[in-house]
PDB file of C-alpha atoms and ligand atoms in Angstrom:
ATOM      1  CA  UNK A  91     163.009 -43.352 165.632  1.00  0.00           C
ATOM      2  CA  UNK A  92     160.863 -44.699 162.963  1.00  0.00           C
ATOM      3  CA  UNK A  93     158.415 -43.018 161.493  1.00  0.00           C
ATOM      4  CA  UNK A  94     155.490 -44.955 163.546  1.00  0.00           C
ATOM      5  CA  UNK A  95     157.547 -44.565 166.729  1.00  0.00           C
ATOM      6  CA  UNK A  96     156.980 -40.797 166.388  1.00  0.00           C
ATOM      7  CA  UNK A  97     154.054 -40.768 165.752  1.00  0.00           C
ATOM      8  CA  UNK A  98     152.815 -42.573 168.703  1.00  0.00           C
ATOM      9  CA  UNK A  99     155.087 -40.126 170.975  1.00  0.00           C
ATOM     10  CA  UNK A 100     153.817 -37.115 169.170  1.00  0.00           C
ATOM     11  CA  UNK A 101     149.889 -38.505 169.905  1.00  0.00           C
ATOM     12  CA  UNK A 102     150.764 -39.365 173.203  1.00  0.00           C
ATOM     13  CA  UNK A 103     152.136 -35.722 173.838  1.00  0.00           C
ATOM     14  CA  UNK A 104     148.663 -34.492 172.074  1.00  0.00           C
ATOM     15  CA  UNK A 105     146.738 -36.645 175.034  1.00  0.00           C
ATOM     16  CA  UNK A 106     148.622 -35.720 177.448  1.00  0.00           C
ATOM     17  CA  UNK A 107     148.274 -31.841 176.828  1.00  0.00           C
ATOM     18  CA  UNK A 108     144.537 -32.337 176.521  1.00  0.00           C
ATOM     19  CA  UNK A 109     144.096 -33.866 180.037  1.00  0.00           C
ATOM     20  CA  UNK A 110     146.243 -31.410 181.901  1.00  0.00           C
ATOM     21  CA  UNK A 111     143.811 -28.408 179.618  1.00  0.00           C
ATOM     22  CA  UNK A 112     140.846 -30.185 181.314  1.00  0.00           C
ATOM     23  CA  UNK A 113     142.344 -31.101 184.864  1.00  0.00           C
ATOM     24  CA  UNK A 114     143.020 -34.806 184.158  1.00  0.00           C
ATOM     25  CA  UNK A 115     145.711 -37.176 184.505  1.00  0.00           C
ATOM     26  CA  UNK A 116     147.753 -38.441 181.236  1.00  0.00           C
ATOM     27  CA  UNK A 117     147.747 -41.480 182.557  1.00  0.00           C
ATOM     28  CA  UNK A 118     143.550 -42.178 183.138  1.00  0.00           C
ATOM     29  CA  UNK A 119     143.470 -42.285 179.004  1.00  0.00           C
ATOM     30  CA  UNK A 120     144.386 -45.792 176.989  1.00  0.00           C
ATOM     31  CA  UNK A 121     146.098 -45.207 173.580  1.00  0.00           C
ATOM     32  CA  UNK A 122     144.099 -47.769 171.531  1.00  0.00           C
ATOM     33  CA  UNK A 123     146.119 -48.294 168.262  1.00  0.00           C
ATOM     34  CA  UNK A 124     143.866 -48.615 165.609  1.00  0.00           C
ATOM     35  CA  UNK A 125     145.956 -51.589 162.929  1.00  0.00           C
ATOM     36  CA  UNK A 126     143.199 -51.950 160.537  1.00  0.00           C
ATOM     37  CA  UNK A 127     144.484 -52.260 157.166  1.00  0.00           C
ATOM     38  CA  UNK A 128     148.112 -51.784 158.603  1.00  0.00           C
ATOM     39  CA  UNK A 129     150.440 -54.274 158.210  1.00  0.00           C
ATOM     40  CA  UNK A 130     152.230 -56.985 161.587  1.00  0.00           C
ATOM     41  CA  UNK A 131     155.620 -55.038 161.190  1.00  0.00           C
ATOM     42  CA  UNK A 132     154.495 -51.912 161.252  1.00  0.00           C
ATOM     43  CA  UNK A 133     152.151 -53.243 164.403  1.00  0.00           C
ATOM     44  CA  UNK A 134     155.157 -54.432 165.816  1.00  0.00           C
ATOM     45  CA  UNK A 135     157.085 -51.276 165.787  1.00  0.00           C
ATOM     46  CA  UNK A 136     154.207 -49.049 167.542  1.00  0.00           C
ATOM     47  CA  UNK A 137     153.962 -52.085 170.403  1.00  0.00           C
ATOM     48  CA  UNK A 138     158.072 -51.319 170.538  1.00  0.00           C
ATOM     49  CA  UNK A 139     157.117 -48.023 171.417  1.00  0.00           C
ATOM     50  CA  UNK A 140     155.159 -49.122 174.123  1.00  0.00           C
ATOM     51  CA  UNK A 141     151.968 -49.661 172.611  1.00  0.00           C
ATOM     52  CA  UNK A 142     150.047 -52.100 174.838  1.00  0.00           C
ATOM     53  CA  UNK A 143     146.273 -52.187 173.379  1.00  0.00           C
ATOM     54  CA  UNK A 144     145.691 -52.413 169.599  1.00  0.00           C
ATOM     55  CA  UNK A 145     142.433 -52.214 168.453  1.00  0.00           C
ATOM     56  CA  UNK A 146     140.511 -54.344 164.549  1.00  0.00           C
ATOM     57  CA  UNK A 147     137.329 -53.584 163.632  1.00  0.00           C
ATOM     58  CA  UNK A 148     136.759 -56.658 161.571  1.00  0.00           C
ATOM     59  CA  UNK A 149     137.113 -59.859 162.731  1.00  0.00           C
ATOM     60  CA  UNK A 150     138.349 -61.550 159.279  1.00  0.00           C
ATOM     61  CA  UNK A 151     141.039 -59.475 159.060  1.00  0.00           C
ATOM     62  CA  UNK A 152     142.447 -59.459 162.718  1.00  0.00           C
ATOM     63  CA  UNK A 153     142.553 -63.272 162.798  1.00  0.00           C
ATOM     64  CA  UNK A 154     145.343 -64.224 161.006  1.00  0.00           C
ATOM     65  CA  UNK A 155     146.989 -60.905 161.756  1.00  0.00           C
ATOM     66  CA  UNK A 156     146.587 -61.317 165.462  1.00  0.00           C
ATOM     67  CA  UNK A 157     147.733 -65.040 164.715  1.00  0.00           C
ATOM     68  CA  UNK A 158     150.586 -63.928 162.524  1.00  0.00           C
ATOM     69  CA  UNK A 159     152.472 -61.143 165.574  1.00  0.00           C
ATOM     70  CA  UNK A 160     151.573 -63.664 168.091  1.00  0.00           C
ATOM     71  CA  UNK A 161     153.671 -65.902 166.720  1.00  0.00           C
ATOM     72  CA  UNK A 162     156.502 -63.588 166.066  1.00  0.00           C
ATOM     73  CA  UNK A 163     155.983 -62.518 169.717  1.00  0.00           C
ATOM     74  CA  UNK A 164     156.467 -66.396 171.044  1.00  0.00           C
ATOM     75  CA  UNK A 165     159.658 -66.092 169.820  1.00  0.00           C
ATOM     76  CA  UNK A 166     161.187 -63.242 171.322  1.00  0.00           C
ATOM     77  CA  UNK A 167     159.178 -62.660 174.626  1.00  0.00           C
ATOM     78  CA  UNK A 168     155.784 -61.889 174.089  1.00  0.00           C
ATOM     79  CA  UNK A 169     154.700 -58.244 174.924  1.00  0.00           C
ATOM     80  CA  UNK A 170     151.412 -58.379 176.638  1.00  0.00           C
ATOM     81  CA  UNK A 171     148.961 -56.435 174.479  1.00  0.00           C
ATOM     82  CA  UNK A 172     145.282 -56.332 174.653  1.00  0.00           C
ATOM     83  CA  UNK A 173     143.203 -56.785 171.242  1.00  0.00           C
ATOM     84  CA  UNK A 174     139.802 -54.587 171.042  1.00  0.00           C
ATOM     85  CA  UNK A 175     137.643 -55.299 168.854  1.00  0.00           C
ATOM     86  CA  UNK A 176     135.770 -51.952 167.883  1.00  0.00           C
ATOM     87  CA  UNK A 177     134.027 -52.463 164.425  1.00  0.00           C
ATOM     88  CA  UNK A 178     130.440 -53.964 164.556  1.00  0.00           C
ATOM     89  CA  UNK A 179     130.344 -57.568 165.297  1.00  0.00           C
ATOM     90  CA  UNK A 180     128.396 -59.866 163.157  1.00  0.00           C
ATOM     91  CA  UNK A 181     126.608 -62.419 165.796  1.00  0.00           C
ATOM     92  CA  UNK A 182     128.129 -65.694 163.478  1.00  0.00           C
ATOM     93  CA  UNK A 183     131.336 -64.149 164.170  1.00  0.00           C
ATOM     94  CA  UNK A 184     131.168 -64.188 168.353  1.00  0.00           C
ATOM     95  CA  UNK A 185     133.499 -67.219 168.420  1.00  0.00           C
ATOM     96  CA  UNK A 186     136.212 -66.466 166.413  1.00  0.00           C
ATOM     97  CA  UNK A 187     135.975 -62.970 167.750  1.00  0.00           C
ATOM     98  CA  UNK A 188     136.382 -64.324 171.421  1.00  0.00           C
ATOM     99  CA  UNK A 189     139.440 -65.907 170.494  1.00  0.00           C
ATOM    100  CA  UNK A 190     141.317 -62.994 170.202  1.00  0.00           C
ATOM    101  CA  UNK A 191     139.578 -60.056 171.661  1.00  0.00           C
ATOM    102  CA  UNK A 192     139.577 -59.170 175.265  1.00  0.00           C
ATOM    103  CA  UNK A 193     137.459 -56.212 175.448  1.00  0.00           C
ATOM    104  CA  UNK A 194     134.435 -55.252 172.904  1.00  0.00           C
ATOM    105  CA  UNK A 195     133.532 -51.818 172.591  1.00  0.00           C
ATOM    106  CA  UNK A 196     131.024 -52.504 169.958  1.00  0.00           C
ATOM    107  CA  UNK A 197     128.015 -53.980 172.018  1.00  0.00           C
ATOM    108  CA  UNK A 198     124.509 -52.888 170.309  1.00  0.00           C
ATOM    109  CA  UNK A 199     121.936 -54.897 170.732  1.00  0.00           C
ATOM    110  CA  UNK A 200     120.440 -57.932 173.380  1.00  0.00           C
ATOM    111  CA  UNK A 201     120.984 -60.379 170.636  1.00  0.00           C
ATOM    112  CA  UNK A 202     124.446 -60.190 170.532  1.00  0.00           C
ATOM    113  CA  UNK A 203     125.007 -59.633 173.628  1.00  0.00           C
ATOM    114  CA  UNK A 204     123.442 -63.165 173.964  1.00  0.00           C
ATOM    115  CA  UNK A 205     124.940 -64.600 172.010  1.00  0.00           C
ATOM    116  CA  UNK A 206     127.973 -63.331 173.607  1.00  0.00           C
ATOM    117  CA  UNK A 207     127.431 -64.512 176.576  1.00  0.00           C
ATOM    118  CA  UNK A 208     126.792 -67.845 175.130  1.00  0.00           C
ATOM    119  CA  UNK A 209     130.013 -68.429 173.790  1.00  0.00           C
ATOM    120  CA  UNK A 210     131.610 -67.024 176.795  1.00  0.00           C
ATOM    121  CA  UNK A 211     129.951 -69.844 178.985  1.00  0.00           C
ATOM    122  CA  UNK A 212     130.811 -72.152 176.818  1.00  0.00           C
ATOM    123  CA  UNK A 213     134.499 -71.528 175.341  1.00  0.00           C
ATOM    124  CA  UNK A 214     136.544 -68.891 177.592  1.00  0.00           C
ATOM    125  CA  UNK A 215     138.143 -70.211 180.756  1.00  0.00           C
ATOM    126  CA  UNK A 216     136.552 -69.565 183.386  1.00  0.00           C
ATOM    127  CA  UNK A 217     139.791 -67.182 184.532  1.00  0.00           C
ATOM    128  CA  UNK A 218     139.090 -65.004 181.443  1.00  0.00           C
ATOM    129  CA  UNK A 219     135.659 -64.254 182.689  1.00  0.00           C
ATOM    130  CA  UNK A 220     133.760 -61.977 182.295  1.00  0.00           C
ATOM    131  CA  UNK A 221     134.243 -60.528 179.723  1.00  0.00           C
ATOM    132  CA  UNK A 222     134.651 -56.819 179.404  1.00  0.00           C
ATOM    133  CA  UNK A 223     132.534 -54.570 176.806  1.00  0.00           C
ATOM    134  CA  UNK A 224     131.361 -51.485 176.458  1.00  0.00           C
ATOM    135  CA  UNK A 225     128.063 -50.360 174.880  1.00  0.00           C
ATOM    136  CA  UNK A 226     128.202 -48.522 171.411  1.00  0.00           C
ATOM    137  CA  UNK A 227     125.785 -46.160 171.382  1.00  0.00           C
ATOM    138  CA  UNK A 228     124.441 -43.972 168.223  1.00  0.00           C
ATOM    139  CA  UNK A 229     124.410 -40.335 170.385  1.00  0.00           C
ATOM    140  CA  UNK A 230     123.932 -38.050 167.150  1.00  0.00           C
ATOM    141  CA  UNK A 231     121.118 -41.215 166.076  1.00  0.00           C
ATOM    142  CA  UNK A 232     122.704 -41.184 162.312  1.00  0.00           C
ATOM    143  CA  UNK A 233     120.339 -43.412 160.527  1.00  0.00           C
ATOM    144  CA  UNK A 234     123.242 -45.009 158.677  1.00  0.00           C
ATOM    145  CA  UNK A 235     125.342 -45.574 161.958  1.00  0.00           C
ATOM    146  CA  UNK A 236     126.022 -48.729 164.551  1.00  0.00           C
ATOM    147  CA  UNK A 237     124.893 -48.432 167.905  1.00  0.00           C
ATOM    148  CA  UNK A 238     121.703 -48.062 170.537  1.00  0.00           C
ATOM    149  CA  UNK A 239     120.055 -45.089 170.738  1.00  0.00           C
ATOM    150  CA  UNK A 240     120.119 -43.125 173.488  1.00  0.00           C
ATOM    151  CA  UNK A 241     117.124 -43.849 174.752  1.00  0.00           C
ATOM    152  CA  UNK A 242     117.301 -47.621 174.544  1.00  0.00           C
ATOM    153  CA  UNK A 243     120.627 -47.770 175.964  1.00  0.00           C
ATOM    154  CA  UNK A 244     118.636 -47.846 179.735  1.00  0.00           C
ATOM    155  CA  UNK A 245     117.199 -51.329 179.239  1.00  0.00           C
ATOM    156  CA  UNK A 246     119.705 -52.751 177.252  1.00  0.00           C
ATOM    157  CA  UNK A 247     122.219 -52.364 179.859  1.00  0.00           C
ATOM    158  CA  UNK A 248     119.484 -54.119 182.174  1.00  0.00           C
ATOM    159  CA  UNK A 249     119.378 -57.077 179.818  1.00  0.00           C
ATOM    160  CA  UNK A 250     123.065 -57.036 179.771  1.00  0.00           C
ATOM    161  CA  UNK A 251     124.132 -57.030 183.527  1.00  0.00           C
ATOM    162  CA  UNK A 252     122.404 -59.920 184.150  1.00  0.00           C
ATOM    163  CA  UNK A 253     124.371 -61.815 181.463  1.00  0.00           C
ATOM    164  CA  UNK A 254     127.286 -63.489 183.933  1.00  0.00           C
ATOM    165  CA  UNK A 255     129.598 -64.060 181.051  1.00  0.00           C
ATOM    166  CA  UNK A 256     129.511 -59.371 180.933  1.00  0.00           C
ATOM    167  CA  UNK A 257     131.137 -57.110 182.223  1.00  0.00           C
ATOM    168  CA  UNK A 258     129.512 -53.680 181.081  1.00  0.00           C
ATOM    169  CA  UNK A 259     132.516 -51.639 181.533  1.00  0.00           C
ATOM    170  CA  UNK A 260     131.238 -48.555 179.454  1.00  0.00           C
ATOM    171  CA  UNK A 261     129.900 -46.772 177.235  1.00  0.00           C
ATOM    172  CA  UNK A 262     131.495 -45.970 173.212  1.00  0.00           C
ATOM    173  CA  UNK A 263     130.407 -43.592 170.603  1.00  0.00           C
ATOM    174  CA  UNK A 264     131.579 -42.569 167.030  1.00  0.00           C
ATOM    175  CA  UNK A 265     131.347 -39.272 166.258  1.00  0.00           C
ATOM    176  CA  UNK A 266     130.034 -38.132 163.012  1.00  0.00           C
ATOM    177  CA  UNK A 267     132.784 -36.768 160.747  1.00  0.00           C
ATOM    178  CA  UNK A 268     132.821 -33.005 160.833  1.00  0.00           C
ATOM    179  CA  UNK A 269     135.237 -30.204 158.909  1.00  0.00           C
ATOM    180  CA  UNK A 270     136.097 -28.899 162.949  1.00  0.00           C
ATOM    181  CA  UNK A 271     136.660 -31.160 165.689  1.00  0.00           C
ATOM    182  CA  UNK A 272     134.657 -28.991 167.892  1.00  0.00           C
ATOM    183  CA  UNK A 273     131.451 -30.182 166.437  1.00  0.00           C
ATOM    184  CA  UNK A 274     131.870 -33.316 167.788  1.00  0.00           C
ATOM    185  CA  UNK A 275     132.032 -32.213 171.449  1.00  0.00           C
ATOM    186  CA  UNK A 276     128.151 -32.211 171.900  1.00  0.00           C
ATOM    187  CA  UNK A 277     128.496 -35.326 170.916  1.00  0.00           C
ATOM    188  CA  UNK A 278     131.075 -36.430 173.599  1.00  0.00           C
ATOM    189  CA  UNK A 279     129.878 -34.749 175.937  1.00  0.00           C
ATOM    190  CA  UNK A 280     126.402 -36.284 175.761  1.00  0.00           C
ATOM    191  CA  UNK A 281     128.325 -40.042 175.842  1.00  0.00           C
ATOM    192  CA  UNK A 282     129.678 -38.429 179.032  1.00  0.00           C
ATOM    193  CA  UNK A 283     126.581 -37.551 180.493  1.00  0.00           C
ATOM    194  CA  UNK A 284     125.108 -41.011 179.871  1.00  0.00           C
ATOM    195  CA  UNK A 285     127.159 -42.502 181.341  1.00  0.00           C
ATOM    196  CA  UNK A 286     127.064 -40.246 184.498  1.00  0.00           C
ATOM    197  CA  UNK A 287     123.263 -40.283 184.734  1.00  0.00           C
ATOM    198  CA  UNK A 288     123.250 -44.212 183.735  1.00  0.00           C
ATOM    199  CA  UNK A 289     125.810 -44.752 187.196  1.00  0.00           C
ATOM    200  CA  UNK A 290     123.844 -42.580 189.088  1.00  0.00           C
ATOM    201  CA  UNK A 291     120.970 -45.450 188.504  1.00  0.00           C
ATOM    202  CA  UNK A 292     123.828 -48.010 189.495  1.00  0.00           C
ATOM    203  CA  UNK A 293     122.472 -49.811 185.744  1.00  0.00           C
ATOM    204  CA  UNK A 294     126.352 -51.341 184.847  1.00  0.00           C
ATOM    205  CA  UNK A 295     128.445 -51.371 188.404  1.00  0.00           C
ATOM    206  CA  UNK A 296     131.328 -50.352 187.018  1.00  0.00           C
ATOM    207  CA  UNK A 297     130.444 -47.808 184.014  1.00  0.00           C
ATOM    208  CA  UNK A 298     133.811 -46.356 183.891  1.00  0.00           C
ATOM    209  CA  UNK A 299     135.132 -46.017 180.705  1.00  0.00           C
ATOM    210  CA  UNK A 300     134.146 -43.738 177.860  1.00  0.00           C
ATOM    211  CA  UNK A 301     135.390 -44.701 174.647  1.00  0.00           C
ATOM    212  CA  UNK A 302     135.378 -41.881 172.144  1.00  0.00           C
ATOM    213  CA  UNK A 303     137.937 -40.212 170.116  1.00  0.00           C
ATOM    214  CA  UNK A 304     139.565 -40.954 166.878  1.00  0.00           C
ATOM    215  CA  UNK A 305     142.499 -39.317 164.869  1.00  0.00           C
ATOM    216  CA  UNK A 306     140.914 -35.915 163.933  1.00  0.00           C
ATOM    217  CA  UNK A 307     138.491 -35.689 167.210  1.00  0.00           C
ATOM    218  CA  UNK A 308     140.739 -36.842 169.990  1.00  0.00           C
ATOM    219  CA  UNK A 309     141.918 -34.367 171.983  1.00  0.00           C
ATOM    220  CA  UNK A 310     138.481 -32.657 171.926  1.00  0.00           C
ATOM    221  CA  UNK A 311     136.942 -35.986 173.300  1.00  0.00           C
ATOM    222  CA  UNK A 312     140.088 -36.226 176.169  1.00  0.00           C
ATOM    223  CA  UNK A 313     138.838 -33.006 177.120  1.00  0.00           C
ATOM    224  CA  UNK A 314     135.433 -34.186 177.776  1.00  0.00           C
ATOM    225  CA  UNK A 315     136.203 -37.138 179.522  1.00  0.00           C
ATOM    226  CA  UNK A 316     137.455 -40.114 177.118  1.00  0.00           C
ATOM    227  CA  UNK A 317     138.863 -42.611 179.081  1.00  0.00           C
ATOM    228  CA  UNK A 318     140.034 -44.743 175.743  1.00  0.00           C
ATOM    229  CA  UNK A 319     140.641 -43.227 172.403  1.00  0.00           C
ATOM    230  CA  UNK A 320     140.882 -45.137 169.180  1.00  0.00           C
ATOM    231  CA  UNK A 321     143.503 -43.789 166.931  1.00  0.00           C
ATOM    232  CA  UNK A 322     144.598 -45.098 163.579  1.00  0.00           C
ATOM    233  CA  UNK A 323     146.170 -42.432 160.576  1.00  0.00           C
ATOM    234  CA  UNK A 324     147.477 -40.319 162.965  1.00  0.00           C
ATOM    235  CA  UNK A 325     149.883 -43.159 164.218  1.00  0.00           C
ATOM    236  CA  UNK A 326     150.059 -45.491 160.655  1.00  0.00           C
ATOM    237  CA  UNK A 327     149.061 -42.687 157.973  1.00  0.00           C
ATOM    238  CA  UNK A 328     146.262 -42.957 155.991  1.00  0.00           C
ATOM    239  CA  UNK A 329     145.220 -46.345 154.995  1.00  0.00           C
ATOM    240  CA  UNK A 330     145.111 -47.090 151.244  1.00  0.00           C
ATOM    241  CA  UNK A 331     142.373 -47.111 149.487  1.00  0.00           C
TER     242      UNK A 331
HETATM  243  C1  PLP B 470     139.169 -47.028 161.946  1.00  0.00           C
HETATM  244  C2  PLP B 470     138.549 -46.810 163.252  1.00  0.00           C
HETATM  245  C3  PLP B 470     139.122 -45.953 164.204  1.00  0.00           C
HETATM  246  C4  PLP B 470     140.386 -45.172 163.930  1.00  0.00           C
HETATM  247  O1  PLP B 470     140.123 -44.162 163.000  1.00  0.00           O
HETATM  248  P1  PLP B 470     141.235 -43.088 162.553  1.00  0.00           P
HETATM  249  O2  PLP B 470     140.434 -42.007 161.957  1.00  0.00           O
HETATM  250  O3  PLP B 470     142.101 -43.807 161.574  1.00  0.00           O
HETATM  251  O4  PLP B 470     141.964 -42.674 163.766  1.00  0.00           O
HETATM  252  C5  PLP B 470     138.484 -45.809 165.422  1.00  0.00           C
HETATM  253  N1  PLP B 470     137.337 -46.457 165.701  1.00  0.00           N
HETATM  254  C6  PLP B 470     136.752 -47.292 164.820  1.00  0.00           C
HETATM  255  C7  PLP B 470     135.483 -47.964 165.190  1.00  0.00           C
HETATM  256  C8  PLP B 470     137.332 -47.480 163.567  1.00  0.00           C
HETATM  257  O5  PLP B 470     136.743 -48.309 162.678  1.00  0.00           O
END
């Protein structure tokens, strides 16, 4: 087994022990590689492991990447993996964006969503629609931080359900980095709660997913509900400098 191979089972055993602790099912929680700054083969060899969703957080960097293993996929029988995009998204970006992404978990503002939906209309087959995102909200309100506040997140997801090109699928949060995992479960736990009270007001049909979690945080957020966690070192190492 490589070392990337192990890595992913060893995470995978890591989410798996965290659901059964809080009385969920392995299987209700997407592994979202994280490949930023990681290079196609060593991609390839976490999708051998049975990868399926890989996840860039900047859009100039996942093009030709994303360009680069599809082609090497072509040629041997494509695995079917979903791109996320999960960085912010600059609004003259949308287009190339939407040519690789299928779900954005970085949604922050009417604007972009807009502009999304724009694009959408205009350039994704009509079988690809909607489209599905998820709302990035700032819980912790870190002034330096992505995301709507809590308190905005209410109308924004008005704005954005009546965009036809959207499919608000749920909500995503960052935690702020902490010495102790533990100090980020307020954090997910609020995201959780949002998202409960937010269905309860049947804002966003289908406000299912919660996506929180990262390498050092992740088995605290499966605990309180993640439904998709976004994990990079602790499947690729840490990234260089
Ligand atoms: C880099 C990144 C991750 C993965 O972080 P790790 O600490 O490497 O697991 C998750 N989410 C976002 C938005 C990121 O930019």
């Amino acid at each position: 087994m490589t070392g990337v191979a192990a890595n992913v089972a060893r995470v995978r055993e890591r989410i798996a022990a965290a659901a059964r602790r809080s009385g969920r099912r392995p299987e209700e929680i997407t592994l979202v590689a994280v490949t930023k700054a990681v290079d196609p083969a060593r991609i390839h060899e976490a999708v051998a492991s049975g990868v399926t969703d890989l996840g860039e957080n900047r859009v100039q960097e996942a093009v030709p990447k994303v360009a680069a293993l599809a082609a090497a996929w072509d040629a041997t029988g494509s695995p079917r993996v979903r791109w996320h995009m999960v960085g912010h998204l600059q609004r003259n970006k949308v287009r190339q964006a939407l040519s690789i992404f299928t779900v954005i978990h970085s949604l922050d503002s009417a604007p972009l969503a807009a502009s999304l939906n724009r694009q959408i209309v205009a350039q994704v087959s009509p079988q690809r629609r909607p489209l599905d995102v998820l709302v990035q909200v700032n819980v912790a309100s870190e002034p330096q931080k992505f995301g709507v506040s809590p308190d905005a997140l209410p109308a924004l997801l008005r704005q954005i359900v009546e965009l036809p090109g959207l499919r608000v699928v749920g909500l995503m949060t960052i935690a702020p980095l902490v010495d102790n995992p533990e100090k980020a479960r307020p954090i997910f736990h609020r995201l959780r709660l949002l998202r409960d009270q937010l269905s309860r007001l049947r804002v966003g049909e289908s406000l299912t997913q919660l996506s929180m979690g990262m390498s050092d945080d992740f088995e605290v957020a499966v605990e309180e509900g993640a439904t998709m966690v976004r994990i990079g070192r602790a499947i690729f190492g840490e990234h260089p400098p």
